[in-house]
Short mmCIF file of C-alpha atoms in Angstrom, two decimals:
data_model
loop_
_atom_site.label_atom_id
_atom_site.label_comp_id
_atom_site.label_asym_id
_atom_site.label_seq_id
_atom_site.Cartn_x
_atom_site.Cartn_y
_atom_site.Cartn_z
CA MET K 1 -130.01 -147.24 -120.71
CA SER K 2 -127.44 -147.32 -123.49
CA ILE K 3 -124.31 -149.42 -123.23
CA CYS K 4 -122.14 -146.30 -123.45
CA ILE K 5 -123.76 -144.74 -120.37
CA ARG K 6 -123.55 -148.06 -118.51
CA ILE K 7 -119.83 -148.28 -119.25
CA LEU K 8 -119.30 -144.67 -118.18
CA LEU K 9 -121.13 -145.29 -114.90
CA ILE K 10 -119.10 -148.40 -114.14
CA VAL K 11 -115.73 -146.91 -115.14
CA GLY K 12 -116.44 -143.69 -113.23
CA ALA K 13 -117.51 -145.57 -110.13
CA ILE K 14 -114.49 -147.88 -110.21
CA THR K 15 -112.21 -144.87 -110.66
CA VAL K 16 -113.74 -143.23 -107.57
CA LEU K 17 -113.34 -146.48 -105.62
CA VAL K 18 -109.67 -146.79 -106.57
CA PHE K 19 -109.06 -143.13 -105.70
CA MET K 20 -110.74 -143.57 -102.30
CA LEU K 21 -108.76 -146.71 -101.55
CA ARG K 22 -105.53 -144.80 -102.25
CA LYS K 23 -106.65 -142.02 -99.91
CA ILE K 24 -107.43 -144.62 -97.23
CA ARG K 25 -103.90 -145.97 -97.49
CA GLN K 26 -102.47 -142.45 -97.24
CA SER K 27 -104.82 -141.60 -94.32
CA LYS K 28 -105.83 -138.34 -95.97
CA LEU K 29 -109.60 -138.60 -95.50
CA LYS K 30 -111.87 -139.24 -92.57
CA ILE K 31 -113.77 -142.50 -92.55
CA GLU K 32 -117.16 -140.77 -92.77
CA TYR K 33 -116.20 -139.13 -96.09
CA ILE K 34 -114.75 -142.33 -97.47
CA LEU K 35 -117.89 -144.26 -96.54
CA PHE K 36 -120.03 -141.73 -98.39
CA TRP K 37 -117.97 -141.90 -101.59
CA ILE K 38 -117.65 -145.69 -101.50
CA THR K 39 -121.42 -146.02 -101.04
CA PHE K 40 -122.00 -143.55 -103.87
CA SER K 41 -119.63 -145.54 -106.10
CA VAL K 42 -121.37 -148.81 -105.27
CA ILE K 43 -124.73 -147.25 -106.19
CA LEU K 44 -123.28 -146.13 -109.54
CA VAL K 45 -121.83 -149.58 -110.22
CA PHE K 46 -125.20 -151.14 -109.33
CA MET K 47 -126.96 -148.76 -111.71
CA GLY K 48 -124.49 -149.67 -114.47
CA LEU K 49 -124.60 -153.42 -113.93
CA PHE K 50 -128.34 -153.79 -113.41
CA PRO K 51 -130.05 -151.27 -115.70
CA GLN K 52 -133.24 -153.33 -115.70
CA VAL K 53 -133.80 -152.36 -112.05
CA ILE K 54 -133.43 -148.68 -112.95
CA SER K 55 -135.75 -149.19 -115.93
CA TRP K 56 -138.37 -150.85 -113.72
CA ILE K 57 -138.16 -148.10 -111.07
CA SER K 58 -138.29 -145.36 -113.72
CA GLU K 59 -141.40 -146.92 -115.28
CA LEU K 60 -142.97 -147.25 -111.86
CA LEU K 61 -142.31 -143.58 -111.07
CA GLY K 62 -143.32 -142.37 -114.54
CA PHE K 63 -139.98 -141.21 -115.95
CA GLN K 64 -139.71 -141.02 -119.72
CA ALA K 65 -136.25 -142.59 -119.76
CA PRO K 66 -134.23 -144.56 -117.20
CA ILE K 67 -131.27 -142.21 -117.58
CA ASN K 68 -133.42 -139.38 -116.22
CA LEU K 69 -133.87 -141.37 -113.02
CA ALA K 70 -130.13 -142.06 -112.88
CA TYR K 71 -129.35 -138.36 -113.24
CA LEU K 72 -131.96 -137.47 -110.64
CA VAL K 73 -130.51 -139.94 -108.12
CA ILE K 74 -126.98 -138.65 -108.69
CA ILE K 75 -128.04 -135.01 -108.42
CA LEU K 76 -130.09 -135.60 -105.26
CA VAL K 77 -127.27 -137.47 -103.54
CA LEU K 78 -124.80 -134.70 -104.38
CA ILE K 79 -127.20 -131.97 -103.22
CA ILE K 80 -127.67 -133.76 -99.89
CA LYS K 81 -123.89 -134.09 -99.53
CA LEU K 82 -123.49 -130.39 -100.35
CA PHE K 83 -126.07 -129.49 -97.70
CA PHE K 84 -124.25 -131.48 -95.01
CA ASN K 85 -120.92 -129.98 -96.05
CA THR K 86 -122.45 -126.50 -95.75
CA ILE K 87 -123.63 -127.28 -92.22
CA GLN K 88 -120.17 -128.54 -91.30
CA ILE K 89 -118.44 -125.49 -92.81
CA SER K 90 -120.76 -123.14 -90.91
CA ALA K 91 -119.97 -124.91 -87.64
CA LEU K 92 -116.24 -124.68 -88.34
CA GLU K 93 -116.50 -120.97 -89.21
CA ASN K 94 -118.29 -120.35 -85.90
CA LYS K 95 -115.50 -122.16 -84.04
CA VAL K 96 -112.85 -120.09 -85.84
CA ASP K 97 -114.70 -116.87 -84.96
CA ASN K 98 -114.94 -117.92 -81.30
CA LEU K 99 -111.26 -118.84 -81.19
CA THR K 100 -110.27 -115.54 -82.80
CA GLN K 101 -112.33 -113.60 -80.29
CA GLN K 102 -110.88 -115.58 -77.40
CA LEU K 103 -107.33 -114.96 -78.63
CA ALA K 104 -108.03 -111.23 -78.93
CA ILE K 105 -109.41 -111.13 -75.38
CA ASP K 106 -106.42 -113.07 -74.03
CA LYS K 107 -103.99 -110.77 -75.84
CA LYS K 108 -105.75 -107.67 -74.49
CA LEU K 109 -105.64 -109.05 -70.94
CA GLU K 110 -101.90 -109.79 -71.27
CA GLU K 111 -101.22 -106.25 -72.50
CA GLU K 112 -103.06 -104.78 -69.51
CA LYS K 113 -100.90 -106.71 -67.03
#
């Protein structure tokens, strides 16, 4: 892995960590989201600081270049996060629909009285 990519990984991960720490202080994010992003940042820092581990794993798995493994890990983690966010959004949309229907029923019952 080139030094430029290592530096980008480390700087990007530290930037995300600093941003998350600010959001923790402002109490703008739930702990579960913060834990995900902090863990993701730590993984990126690890990949930047110890490229020989990534090189060894990429050779073991048959990747042509270690950066391909790094990209694959990042993409897979983000796809999994997207999937869980989609599940959560669907659940929230169902709750909104149920609340809207309940409000309409309550309003109709009040009008009939």
